[in-house]
């Protein structure tokens, strides 16, 4: 930690935060869907089963408009804890950071212009393979193309995701790659349903005759069997950037560990890869984020933002510090980029005020139409 | 003309070429479709009627892969004159200029990642309205959003298009806006079918009770009746960029005059708008490009590139200088950006050698698979 950035911490001591400075960062949000999310108890993203398929598209609309179009209100837990897109949007506005949304197989098309990878949604891995091999290959190939283009203009790309149920599919992929991720995955709920996830994945692996680590060198097979469309898309984008000399910040929690494990399996250099997330993932005692990252690659910089949500007067935001939601839609990584962009003039406490204002405008509905920012 | 850029000319004397210098240009290619192109004699883009719907998607694939996937070979006239995408691709490679493709209602989806505006193709204006008002509004609105995002990262955006039959729909829109474009539109053929286009548009206008200039202040109505999906998409992107302080180069011929006329009708400032095209459009005696531009807006910089195609040993390229094809897929504008990017170290003669090499690889099929550039 340096004084200038009091609310950013690099966990592993090798790096100084200056390494993340950038003149022209961009945020890429990959939205996707897996039917695995429809298994009861897997996700809290979306107030009920019917709403789950709207979650990632509503998040994407929220980033552009500050409100959603495909649903009334904003994505939230049944008792009103909001999507982390609230944080992401606030940061993108403050930092004037450009962003694009990539459609990697959503069920409901959001009412925004988006980068389409023209993919089908992922299947429920308890009774199907997740994706056809051709779809995995296409997602990865399109990702490489997009990553190459992005790296021509941007020296830092922040990659985030929104896919309900994504930690479960990520667990399946990592176990088949030989990464011991059991009981280490985060959840959007404080009562982390490890048992449900573990049982589901073990059954799926058994069904396909896959043991722990037996797809160590076949990451695309692992994705096809147990993954989701977000995983090969983000992997391709990241690799496309890295191979063209750019830096990547994987913005998220344990799902991004899955991306890292595939990059390692593909022997992609990771010296310009960082994982950026929130303090709430880092401190999640129901998971084991840091050791999971280090078990995959102890060279990758782990960067943590503290947004002081524990001090918020808004209960829906304070809940993030108490084990709910915690991260998603690139919230942690984009916060880090915003603080660095501001050269330390904005810290977690000042940013909290802006997040609370966004919360008032959307959750507490004090906004007026002419404040909506396109 | 300055010595440094011997093959770039700014026609109207107000500007120096330096005004187009940029640290981070991007090329945006909007691909689209109008069923108006299916009227016999309207277009030569596509070897026959069934192939027309593949033309713009094949162009887009060519920009990424140096070959097409949705068709064998590359888009070409029946006697083998190639798509101007050959020029565009060569320039993008040499200049390492990033680019994106926007799908604004193509019939056939290309096998590339693309920015989707989720629009239907345009109808044949001889027996339908071109587009529903809601589609015009959506294209324009998505354009504004994309333009705003692009202007955060790029101080110069080069906007090109690929839509067969687009000069005819552009003529319809301009006449209803009160721009005297009759007999001034370029064609991809040396025998410019003015009579066919004029008759078609007059009939369509009569059918809808629209006289010359009667939609002067209703550009969206003009697009809905006589336009195509490319027009509101490019207009929105251009306006989104301009309103956020960026510069726009409309890369094309008389179709881009239509965009300019709509921007003027919408009272958008055009002091940061340029039209960049080829010498072959500028010199086209079957049309009247320069006077058409000046009749719309005498403040707009008209920038012309000379690629010395008349000197080419390749008959398919030499044909561009003899009235065939002439322009398209942003070829002229991207050439200008490439010469400026190279700070005068590349001129039209040196670039011709690279274009001829691309021609050999694709039209003369001397390429090998490992030379294909993704």
XYZ file of C-alpha atoms in Angstrom:
748
model
C 0.000 0.000 0.000
C 1.217 3.500 -0.729
C -0.033 6.621 1.021
C -1.479 7.986 -2.182
C -3.876 5.111 -2.539
C -4.929 4.396 1.003
C -7.889 2.262 -0.054
C -6.074 0.054 -2.537
C -3.953 -2.855 -1.367
C -1.777 -5.173 -3.412
C -1.764 -8.381 -1.419
C 1.365 -9.991 -2.788
C 4.300 -7.698 -2.185
C 5.966 -7.914 -5.583
C 4.137 -5.006 -7.194
C 3.736 -1.317 -6.596
C 0.328 0.130 -7.404
C 1.915 2.410 -10.012
C 2.051 -0.642 -12.256
C -1.677 -0.230 -12.836
C -1.521 3.386 -13.962
C -3.032 3.881 -17.388
C -3.766 6.714 -19.767
C -6.613 4.952 -21.492
C -8.278 2.109 -19.604
C -11.501 0.520 -20.811
C -14.012 -1.644 -18.984
C -15.452 -4.656 -20.772
C -18.456 -6.294 -19.150
C -19.250 -9.780 -20.415
C -22.874 -10.721 -19.773
C -24.008 -14.302 -20.059
C -26.377 -16.989 -18.848
C -26.213 -20.588 -17.683
C -29.311 -22.649 -16.958
C -27.338 -24.066 -14.026
C -28.442 -20.901 -12.219
C -32.022 -22.211 -12.242
C -31.161 -24.959 -9.743
C -32.786 -23.833 -6.476
C -30.299 -22.409 -3.986
C -27.448 -21.777 -6.460
C -27.800 -18.026 -6.801
C -29.416 -15.046 -5.168
C -28.909 -12.859 -8.250
C -32.478 -12.183 -9.256
C -35.411 -12.077 -6.887
C -36.885 -15.311 -8.216
C -36.293 -17.972 -10.844
C -38.154 -16.111 -13.587
C -36.123 -12.996 -12.976
C -32.702 -14.685 -13.061
C -32.569 -14.601 -16.853
C -33.026 -10.824 -16.795
C -30.276 -10.140 -14.256
C -27.225 -9.695 -16.463
C -29.121 -7.786 -19.164
C -30.627 -5.494 -16.554
C -27.115 -4.914 -15.169
C -25.911 -3.923 -18.634
C -28.812 -1.518 -19.162
C -28.140 -0.037 -15.757
C -24.532 0.764 -16.704
C -25.740 2.816 -19.684
C -28.945 4.393 -18.455
C -28.788 4.369 -14.656
C -32.030 2.402 -14.813
C -33.157 -0.855 -16.356
C -35.496 -1.286 -19.286
C -36.083 -5.032 -19.423
C -37.282 -5.053 -15.791
C -38.843 -2.529 -13.460
C -36.413 -1.315 -10.829
C -32.912 -2.775 -10.671
C -31.620 -6.292 -10.063
C -31.714 -6.935 -6.332
C -32.037 -9.728 -3.809
C -35.582 -10.464 -2.653
C -35.035 -8.221 0.379
C -33.632 -5.318 -1.649
C -29.846 -5.644 -1.707
C -28.881 -4.122 -5.031
C -26.717 -5.345 -7.874
C -23.037 -4.346 -7.647
C -23.650 -2.607 -11.008
C -24.584 0.374 -8.821
C -20.939 0.634 -7.777
C -19.615 -0.016 -11.274
C -21.809 2.631 -12.879
C -20.845 5.221 -10.271
C -17.160 4.549 -10.886
C -17.422 4.597 -14.690
C -19.153 7.989 -14.519
C -16.675 9.520 -12.092
C -13.656 8.180 -13.935
C -15.177 8.879 -17.388
C -13.970 5.370 -18.233
C -15.252 4.036 -21.570
C -16.946 0.665 -21.509
C -18.516 -1.905 -23.757
C -20.839 -4.788 -23.031
C -20.248 -8.163 -24.645
C -23.228 -10.462 -25.142
C -21.932 -13.950 -24.517
C -25.198 -15.861 -24.680
C -27.740 -13.941 -22.598
C -31.356 -15.130 -22.665
C -32.901 -11.660 -22.833
C -31.287 -9.060 -25.108
C -30.755 -5.770 -23.276
C -31.893 -2.531 -24.955
C -28.373 -1.267 -25.583
C -25.871 -1.513 -28.409
C -23.680 -4.468 -27.538
C -20.830 -6.507 -28.830
C -22.379 -9.802 -29.829
C -20.474 -13.090 -29.743
C -23.603 -14.765 -31.172
C -23.584 -17.633 -28.636
C -26.270 -19.805 -27.134
C -26.824 -19.738 -23.366
C -25.125 -22.394 -21.266
C -27.050 -25.528 -20.345
C -27.744 -26.852 -16.856
C -24.660 -28.960 -16.154
C -26.546 -31.333 -13.865
C -28.207 -32.954 -16.864
C -26.381 -31.667 -19.972
C -22.984 -30.681 -21.194
C -22.600 -26.934 -20.685
C -21.789 -25.970 -24.260
C -21.011 -27.624 -27.585
C -17.273 -27.657 -28.372
C -17.913 -25.444 -31.427
C -19.489 -22.805 -29.217
C -16.526 -22.885 -26.815
C -14.148 -22.491 -29.739
C -16.164 -19.625 -31.222
C -16.398 -17.756 -27.916
C -12.634 -18.070 -27.436
C -11.837 -17.127 -31.053
C -14.087 -14.053 -30.986
C -12.537 -13.125 -27.656
C -9.038 -13.261 -29.176
C -10.161 -10.968 -32.021
C -11.791 -8.456 -29.693
C -8.845 -8.536 -27.286
C -6.420 -7.787 -30.097
C -8.494 -4.793 -31.225
C -8.839 -3.478 -27.665
C -5.120 -3.716 -27.026
C -4.423 -1.382 -29.969
C -6.188 1.466 -28.163
C -6.057 0.610 -24.475
C -3.027 -0.201 -22.348
C -5.248 -1.558 -19.549
C -8.442 -3.542 -20.028
C -10.635 -4.241 -17.015
C -12.637 -7.407 -17.614
C -15.802 -7.972 -15.582
C -18.763 -10.303 -15.841
C -22.390 -10.713 -14.962
C -23.654 -14.291 -15.043
C -25.916 -15.743 -12.358
C -24.714 -19.114 -11.097
C -21.232 -18.497 -12.429
C -19.286 -19.578 -9.347
C -20.746 -23.078 -9.652
C -19.695 -23.574 -13.270
C -16.302 -22.026 -12.469
C -15.888 -24.601 -9.695
C -16.599 -27.437 -12.128
C -14.023 -26.209 -14.600
C -11.346 -25.679 -11.949
C -11.811 -29.098 -10.325
C -11.466 -30.829 -13.669
C -8.318 -28.769 -14.315
C -6.899 -29.954 -10.989
C -7.356 -26.749 -9.010
C -8.542 -27.507 -5.506
C -11.322 -24.919 -5.414
C -13.769 -26.893 -3.291
C -15.087 -24.833 -0.370
C -13.075 -21.832 -1.610
C -15.623 -20.291 -3.994
C -17.426 -17.134 -2.983
C -21.164 -16.797 -3.061
C -23.552 -13.873 -3.335
C -25.049 -15.120 -0.046
C -23.461 -15.153 3.422
C -24.665 -18.738 3.914
C -22.357 -20.059 1.227
C -24.014 -23.185 -0.302
C -20.738 -25.114 -0.675
C -22.400 -28.474 -0.102
C -24.961 -27.923 -2.844
C -22.275 -26.791 -5.306
C -19.855 -29.584 -4.403
C -22.500 -32.277 -4.710
C -23.727 -30.923 -8.018
C -20.247 -30.734 -9.508
C -19.182 -34.156 -8.220
C -22.270 -35.719 -9.773
C -21.684 -33.930 -13.065
C -18.045 -34.999 -13.148
C -18.937 -38.592 -12.341
C -21.573 -38.629 -15.088
C -18.854 -37.637 -17.587
C -16.138 -39.892 -16.100
C -13.969 -36.934 -15.180
C -11.812 -37.047 -12.056
C -10.082 -34.149 -10.265
C -7.395 -32.877 -12.638
C -8.104 -35.263 -15.478
C -8.654 -32.357 -17.915
C -5.548 -30.492 -16.741
C -4.363 -29.971 -20.304
C -7.784 -29.866 -21.929
C -9.341 -26.635 -20.687
C -11.761 -26.365 -23.617
C -13.136 -29.815 -22.819
C -13.547 -28.734 -19.207
C -15.499 -25.644 -20.298
C -17.630 -27.650 -22.701
C -18.590 -30.109 -19.960
C -18.923 -27.920 -16.869
C -18.456 -24.249 -17.780
C -20.543 -21.443 -19.182
C -20.207 -19.107 -22.214
C -18.661 -16.296 -20.173
C -15.563 -18.386 -19.402
C -14.146 -18.942 -22.937
C -15.191 -15.416 -23.972
C -13.277 -13.722 -21.156
C -10.346 -16.110 -21.572
C -10.084 -15.226 -25.267
C -10.341 -11.490 -24.668
C -7.673 -11.665 -21.958
C -5.309 -13.723 -24.100
C -5.849 -11.453 -27.125
C -4.855 -8.463 -25.035
C -1.853 -10.114 -23.389
C -0.447 -11.432 -26.652
C -0.556 -7.923 -28.053
C 1.340 -6.433 -25.138
C -1.556 -5.103 -23.079
C -2.381 -5.422 -19.402
C -5.491 -7.136 -18.092
C -7.273 -6.664 -14.815
C -9.617 -9.574 -14.200
C -12.267 -7.764 -12.178
C -14.071 -10.170 -9.948
C -13.702 -12.845 -7.318
C -13.414 -16.580 -7.534
C -14.942 -16.760 -11.040
C -11.917 -14.865 -12.317
C -9.711 -17.511 -10.691
C -11.232 -19.893 -13.207
C -10.140 -17.618 -16.068
C -6.663 -17.490 -14.581
C -6.511 -21.283 -14.312
C -7.404 -21.625 -18.000
C -4.816 -19.037 -19.049
C -2.235 -21.042 -17.093
C -3.398 -24.284 -18.692
C -3.008 -22.610 -22.126
C 0.500 -21.478 -21.087
C -0.355 -17.826 -21.612
C 2.071 -15.473 -19.863
C 0.431 -13.926 -16.825
C 2.990 -11.304 -15.826
C 0.649 -8.576 -17.082
C -2.472 -10.070 -15.498
C -3.954 -8.761 -12.265
C -7.010 -9.756 -10.289
C -8.866 -6.752 -8.902
C -11.668 -7.234 -6.428
C -13.374 -5.857 -3.343
C -12.328 -6.151 0.271
C -15.548 -8.105 0.800
C -14.331 -10.969 -1.376
C -10.853 -10.793 0.139
C -12.261 -10.967 3.672
C -14.894 -13.603 2.895
C -14.336 -16.262 5.554
C -16.860 -18.557 3.891
C -14.471 -18.771 0.922
C -10.710 -18.655 0.371
C -10.043 -16.255 -2.469
C -6.403 -15.428 -1.851
C -5.176 -18.977 -1.430
C -7.185 -20.020 -4.443
C -5.440 -17.385 -6.585
C -2.006 -18.263 -5.224
C -2.577 -21.982 -5.785
C -3.183 -21.216 -9.463
C -0.450 -18.633 -10.010
C 1.603 -17.016 -7.298
C 2.895 -14.379 -9.713
C -0.417 -12.681 -10.331
C -0.975 -9.378 -8.582
C -4.009 -9.443 -6.290
C -5.435 -5.955 -5.879
C -8.104 -5.102 -3.323
C -10.297 -2.008 -3.068
C -11.886 -0.802 0.140
C -15.046 1.201 -0.514
C -15.879 1.627 3.186
C -19.333 0.166 2.639
C -19.375 -0.931 6.288
C -19.708 2.753 7.129
C -22.623 3.358 4.767
C -25.886 4.734 6.063
C -27.638 2.723 3.336
C -28.464 -0.752 4.604
C -28.463 -2.229 1.095
C -24.841 -1.146 0.610
C -23.717 -1.951 4.147
C -24.929 -5.505 3.469
C -22.074 -5.903 0.942
C -19.665 -5.690 3.872
C -21.687 -8.303 5.741
C -21.434 -11.104 3.244
C -24.171 -10.281 0.734
C -23.459 -9.735 -2.977
C -19.880 -8.496 -2.250
C -18.750 -8.173 -5.862
C -19.799 -8.539 -9.491
C -20.108 -6.560 -12.744
C -16.440 -5.656 -12.253
C -17.243 -3.436 -9.253
C -13.957 -3.985 -7.405
C -11.679 -3.670 -10.414
C -13.405 -0.598 -11.783
C -13.179 1.046 -8.347
C -9.445 0.417 -8.335
C -9.056 1.932 -11.808
C -11.102 4.972 -10.790
C -8.970 5.633 -7.707
C -5.762 5.230 -9.685
C -7.086 7.411 -12.522
C -7.786 10.142 -9.973
C -4.194 9.874 -8.851
C -5.239 9.382 -5.242
C -7.588 12.380 -5.140
C -10.495 9.988 -4.654
C -10.409 7.342 -1.956
C -12.924 4.784 -0.732
C -14.598 7.229 1.636
C -15.188 9.913 -0.998
C -16.342 7.315 -3.511
C -18.825 5.935 -0.983
C -20.646 9.285 -1.046
C -21.083 9.031 -4.808
C -22.241 5.411 -4.556
C -24.774 6.416 -1.923
C -26.081 9.164 -4.205
C -26.538 6.587 -7.002
C -28.301 4.352 -4.480
C -30.676 7.189 -3.591
C -31.427 7.870 -7.245
C -32.160 4.257 -8.075
C -33.033 2.155 -5.047
C -34.645 4.992 -3.128
C -35.956 6.361 -6.439
C -35.224 10.011 -5.923
C -33.922 10.393 -9.441
C -35.515 12.508 -12.143
C -35.484 11.606 -15.798
C -33.187 14.393 -16.907
C -30.486 13.099 -14.601
C -30.333 9.869 -16.546
C -27.043 9.633 -18.250
C -26.730 7.890 -21.567
C -1.798 20.140 -50.128
C 1.404 20.106 -48.105
C 4.646 18.556 -49.313
C 4.594 16.002 -46.523
C 1.345 14.516 -47.728
C 1.667 14.673 -51.469
C -1.236 12.272 -52.049
C -3.750 13.935 -49.745
C -5.631 17.033 -50.863
C -8.022 19.183 -48.882
C -10.323 20.631 -51.507
C -11.648 23.639 -49.636
C -8.751 25.829 -48.598
C -9.776 26.550 -45.033
C -7.970 23.634 -43.437
C -4.444 22.365 -43.155
C -4.034 18.588 -43.192
C -2.486 18.729 -39.718
C -6.018 19.155 -38.390
C -6.562 15.447 -39.013
C -3.561 14.262 -37.006
C -4.529 11.851 -34.275
C -2.843 9.755 -31.628
C -5.581 7.184 -31.467
C -7.910 6.944 -34.458
C -10.408 4.123 -34.832
C -12.291 2.894 -37.875
C -15.937 1.971 -37.494
C -17.516 0.080 -40.392
C -21.303 0.024 -40.387
C -22.668 -2.886 -42.406
C -26.292 -2.982 -43.435
C -28.834 -4.095 -46.020
C -31.749 -2.613 -47.943
C -34.018 -4.695 -50.138
C -33.968 -1.720 -52.519
C -30.660 -3.189 -53.714
C -32.577 -6.117 -55.204
C -34.116 -3.909 -57.909
C -32.316 -4.898 -61.128
C -29.693 -2.376 -62.195
C -29.375 -0.549 -58.854
C -26.087 -2.036 -57.702
C -23.118 -3.965 -58.954
C -22.022 -4.906 -55.438
C -22.423 -8.651 -55.519
C -22.098 -10.806 -58.601
C -25.809 -11.583 -58.721
C -29.026 -10.934 -56.833
C -28.593 -13.876 -54.466
C -25.105 -12.735 -53.553
C -26.035 -9.111 -52.776
C -27.183 -9.980 -49.264
C -23.755 -11.463 -48.489
C -21.753 -8.476 -49.725
C -21.483 -6.342 -46.585
C -20.983 -9.330 -44.274
C -18.293 -10.711 -46.571
C -16.613 -7.279 -46.509
C -16.614 -7.349 -42.711
C -15.135 -10.839 -42.575
C -12.502 -9.777 -45.062
C -11.377 -6.918 -42.804
C -10.704 -9.389 -39.979
C -9.465 -12.480 -41.759
C -8.208 -11.358 -45.164
C -10.703 -13.812 -46.608
C -14.439 -14.338 -46.394
C -16.264 -17.112 -44.614
C -19.883 -16.612 -45.652
C -18.938 -16.785 -49.349
C -16.140 -18.356 -51.348
C -13.677 -15.788 -52.625
C -14.288 -12.093 -51.966
C -17.088 -9.733 -52.991
C -16.457 -8.695 -56.582
C -18.271 -7.555 -59.691
C -19.264 -10.330 -62.099
C -16.081 -9.673 -64.103
C -13.811 -9.725 -61.064
C -13.373 -6.149 -59.846
C -12.874 -6.552 -56.109
C -14.525 -4.924 -53.115
C -12.801 -1.757 -51.848
C -12.438 -3.675 -48.558
C -9.131 -4.825 -50.097
C -7.850 -1.277 -49.771
C -9.346 -0.774 -46.316
C -7.847 -3.967 -44.917
C -4.402 -3.160 -46.296
C -4.504 0.289 -44.687
C -5.775 -0.954 -41.308
C -2.924 -3.476 -41.182
C -0.223 -1.009 -42.162
C -1.483 1.701 -39.835
C -2.272 -0.793 -37.031
C -5.560 1.112 -36.755
C -8.143 -0.542 -34.486
C -11.567 -1.120 -35.959
C -14.996 -2.397 -35.084
C -17.860 -3.546 -37.251
C -21.407 -2.446 -36.448
C -24.270 -4.667 -37.581
C -27.035 -2.312 -38.594
C -29.496 -4.817 -40.030
C -27.532 -7.180 -42.267
C -29.353 -10.203 -43.707
C -26.504 -12.661 -43.179
C -24.539 -12.500 -39.921
C -20.797 -12.485 -40.566
C -18.582 -14.888 -38.583
C -16.928 -12.158 -36.524
C -17.597 -10.508 -33.189
C -19.602 -7.395 -33.992
C -21.381 -4.516 -32.398
C -25.049 -5.265 -32.869
C -27.694 -2.548 -33.158
C -30.312 -5.325 -33.319
C -32.122 -3.831 -36.352
C -34.151 -5.305 -39.167
C -32.946 -4.870 -42.752
C -34.394 -2.002 -44.787
C -37.352 -2.651 -47.058
C -37.548 -2.015 -50.791
C -38.674 1.607 -50.944
C -40.469 1.124 -54.255
C -43.281 -0.715 -52.488
C -42.756 -0.194 -48.740
C -41.587 2.353 -46.259
C -37.892 1.773 -45.648
C -38.023 1.344 -41.857
C -40.490 1.677 -39.002
C -40.052 4.937 -37.063
C -39.155 2.944 -33.933
C -36.297 1.292 -35.788
C -34.989 4.663 -37.015
C -35.137 6.003 -33.474
C -33.369 2.938 -32.053
C -30.588 3.042 -34.659
C -29.993 6.718 -33.934
C -30.156 6.263 -30.136
C -27.734 3.308 -30.156
C -25.488 5.342 -32.439
C -25.422 8.213 -29.933
C -24.465 5.788 -27.137
C -21.692 4.164 -29.147
C -20.407 7.530 -30.382
C -20.157 8.829 -26.834
C -18.185 5.756 -25.731
C -15.853 5.967 -28.735
C -15.126 9.643 -28.157
C -13.820 8.860 -24.656
C -10.938 6.876 -26.152
C -10.467 8.187 -29.681
C -9.933 11.764 -30.826
C -10.688 10.819 -34.437
C -13.297 8.320 -35.563
C -13.378 7.254 -39.211
C -16.892 6.164 -40.133
C -17.360 3.926 -43.170
C -20.179 1.792 -44.523
C -20.981 -1.213 -46.620
C -24.549 -1.380 -47.878
C -25.446 -2.356 -51.428
C -27.905 0.031 -53.053
C -27.101 2.734 -50.512
C -26.693 5.631 -52.963
C -30.317 5.205 -54.066
C -31.770 5.390 -50.555
C -29.403 8.282 -49.770
C -30.779 10.110 -52.808
C -34.347 9.645 -51.573
C -33.532 11.046 -48.141
C -31.636 14.045 -49.541
C -34.340 15.008 -52.034
C -36.989 14.980 -49.332
C -34.690 17.119 -47.166
C -34.408 19.624 -50.017
C -30.874 18.794 -51.161
C -30.641 18.795 -54.931
C -28.772 15.514 -55.272
C -30.366 14.361 -58.513
C -27.750 13.306 -61.063
C -25.005 13.990 -58.509
C -24.863 10.584 -56.797
C -21.977 8.271 -57.515
C -22.417 4.702 -58.593
C -20.269 1.587 -58.392
C -20.640 1.396 -62.181
C -19.199 3.763 -64.825
C -22.577 3.807 -66.590
C -24.243 5.619 -63.710
C -27.945 4.598 -63.664
C -29.220 8.074 -62.748
C -32.440 7.649 -64.690
C -33.355 4.433 -62.885
C -32.599 5.956 -59.478
C -34.417 9.228 -60.207
C -37.519 7.466 -61.500
C -37.592 5.104 -58.547
C -37.240 7.886 -55.992
C -39.754 10.184 -57.688
C -42.315 7.390 -57.692
C -41.638 6.574 -54.042
C -41.940 10.223 -53.042
C -45.167 10.631 -54.992
C -46.622 7.506 -53.373
C -46.012 9.090 -49.941
C -47.059 12.615 -50.977
C -43.610 14.013 -50.340
C -42.251 16.838 -52.500
C -38.660 18.065 -52.820
C -37.746 19.583 -49.449
C -41.019 18.895 -47.712
C -39.258 16.926 -44.930
C -36.536 19.548 -44.491
C -37.008 19.583 -40.717
C -38.112 15.986 -40.345
C -35.023 13.940 -41.165
C -36.219 10.873 -39.244
C -39.411 10.804 -41.309
C -37.297 11.028 -44.446
C -35.189 8.063 -43.310
C -38.249 6.058 -42.349
C -39.799 6.574 -45.792
C -36.818 6.432 -48.140
C -33.640 5.576 -46.215
C -31.917 2.494 -44.906
C -30.700 1.351 -41.457
C -27.120 2.498 -42.080
C -28.197 6.155 -42.275
C -29.601 6.718 -38.745
C -26.897 4.472 -37.246
C -24.022 6.476 -38.743
C -25.796 9.769 -38.009
C -26.159 8.809 -34.330
C -22.554 7.648 -34.005
C -21.294 10.865 -35.638
C -23.441 13.086 -33.443
C -22.465 11.168 -30.279
C -18.807 11.756 -31.088
C -19.195 15.428 -32.011
C -21.227 16.269 -28.915
C -18.457 14.799 -26.784
C -15.756 16.856 -28.429
C -14.402 14.336 -30.909
C -13.653 14.601 -34.615
C -15.413 12.560 -37.269
C -14.244 11.618 -40.709
C -17.175 10.438 -42.794
C -15.350 8.004 -45.042
C -17.189 7.595 -48.290
C -18.716 9.374 -51.219
C -22.185 10.658 -51.898
C -23.798 8.409 -49.270
C -21.888 10.322 -46.617
C -23.368 13.538 -48.052
C -26.688 12.166 -46.868
C -25.327 11.786 -43.320
C -24.034 15.348 -43.496
C -27.426 16.646 -44.655
C -29.136 14.980 -41.687
C -26.582 16.341 -39.221
C -27.280 19.816 -40.666
C -31.033 19.261 -40.406
C -30.555 18.266 -36.739
C -28.482 21.436 -36.233
C -25.448 19.461 -35.107
C -22.225 21.487 -35.296
C -20.099 20.300 -38.197
C -16.855 22.168 -37.587
C -15.205 18.894 -36.520
C -16.678 16.845 -39.373
C -14.686 15.927 -42.476
C -15.534 13.898 -45.530
C -12.674 11.687 -46.642
C -12.843 9.872 -49.933
C -10.884 8.694 -52.952
C -9.761 10.674 -55.951
C -12.021 8.394 -58.005
C -15.146 9.780 -56.362
C -13.808 13.322 -56.549
C -13.074 12.974 -60.257
C -16.270 11.099 -61.107
C -17.746 13.052 -64.015
C -20.903 10.950 -63.919
C -21.619 12.469 -60.481
C -20.957 15.768 -58.710
C -19.550 14.968 -55.308
C -17.872 18.266 -54.454
C -20.769 20.511 -55.341
C -23.126 18.181 -53.529
C -21.059 18.485 -50.326
C -20.742 22.264 -50.657
C -24.482 22.649 -51.289
C -25.112 20.942 -47.949
C -22.373 22.578 -45.890
C -19.566 24.719 -47.259
C -17.697 24.519 -43.959
C -16.976 20.822 -44.058
C -13.448 19.806 -44.980
C -13.344 17.615 -48.092
C -10.274 15.394 -48.037
C -9.162 13.345 -51.027
C -6.644 10.497 -51.196
C -4.783 9.511 -54.338
C -3.769 5.864 -54.280
C -2.304 5.901 -57.806
C -4.515 2.994 -58.833
C -4.322 4.208 -62.444
C -0.701 3.068 -62.365
C -1.511 -0.402 -61.040
C -0.435 -3.482 -62.945
C -3.547 -5.224 -61.564
C -6.483 -4.667 -63.883
C -9.014 -5.132 -61.057
C -7.473 -2.231 -59.141
C -6.824 -0.060 -62.179
C -10.562 -0.316 -62.889
C -11.216 1.771 -59.741
C -9.583 4.689 -61.550
C -11.763 4.049 -64.588
C -15.128 4.442 -62.953
C -15.723 1.038 -61.370
C -16.314 0.586 -57.608
C -14.245 3.728 -56.783
C -14.921 3.755 -53.030
C -16.652 1.958 -50.172
C -15.959 0.272 -46.798
C -14.247 3.533 -45.821
C -11.363 2.914 -48.245
C -10.622 6.580 -48.971
C -10.887 7.819 -45.394
C -8.831 4.989 -43.941
C -6.127 5.611 -46.576
C -5.971 9.246 -45.508
C -5.654 8.273 -41.837
C -2.918 5.778 -42.665
C -0.857 8.347 -44.595
C -1.267 10.919 -41.831
C -0.448 8.330 -39.142
C 2.773 7.546 -40.994
C 3.622 11.255 -40.897
C 4.146 11.340 -44.644
C 6.484 8.334 -44.742
C 3.877 6.471 -46.763
C 2.321 7.995 -49.851
C -0.117 6.725 -52.456
C 2.602 5.091 -54.534
C 4.082 3.096 -51.672
C 0.627 2.134 -50.421
C -0.288 0.885 -53.889
C 2.417 -1.767 -53.588
C 0.856 -3.070 -50.368
C -2.629 -3.029 -51.910
C -1.316 -4.990 -54.892
C 0.206 -7.559 -52.550
C -3.183 -7.960 -50.817
C -4.755 -8.288 -54.267
C -2.315 -11.060 -55.134
C -3.042 -12.904 -51.901
C -6.796 -12.751 -52.324
C -7.911 -12.175 -55.895
C -4.966 -13.977 -57.433
C -5.060 -16.444 -54.521
C -1.391 -16.671 -53.815
C -1.924 -16.494 -50.082
C -1.148 -19.277 -47.635
C -3.202 -19.969 -44.547
C -0.573 -18.906 -42.043
C -0.457 -15.454 -43.589
C -4.064 -14.875 -42.631
C -4.217 -12.207 -40.014
C -6.887 -12.275 -37.346
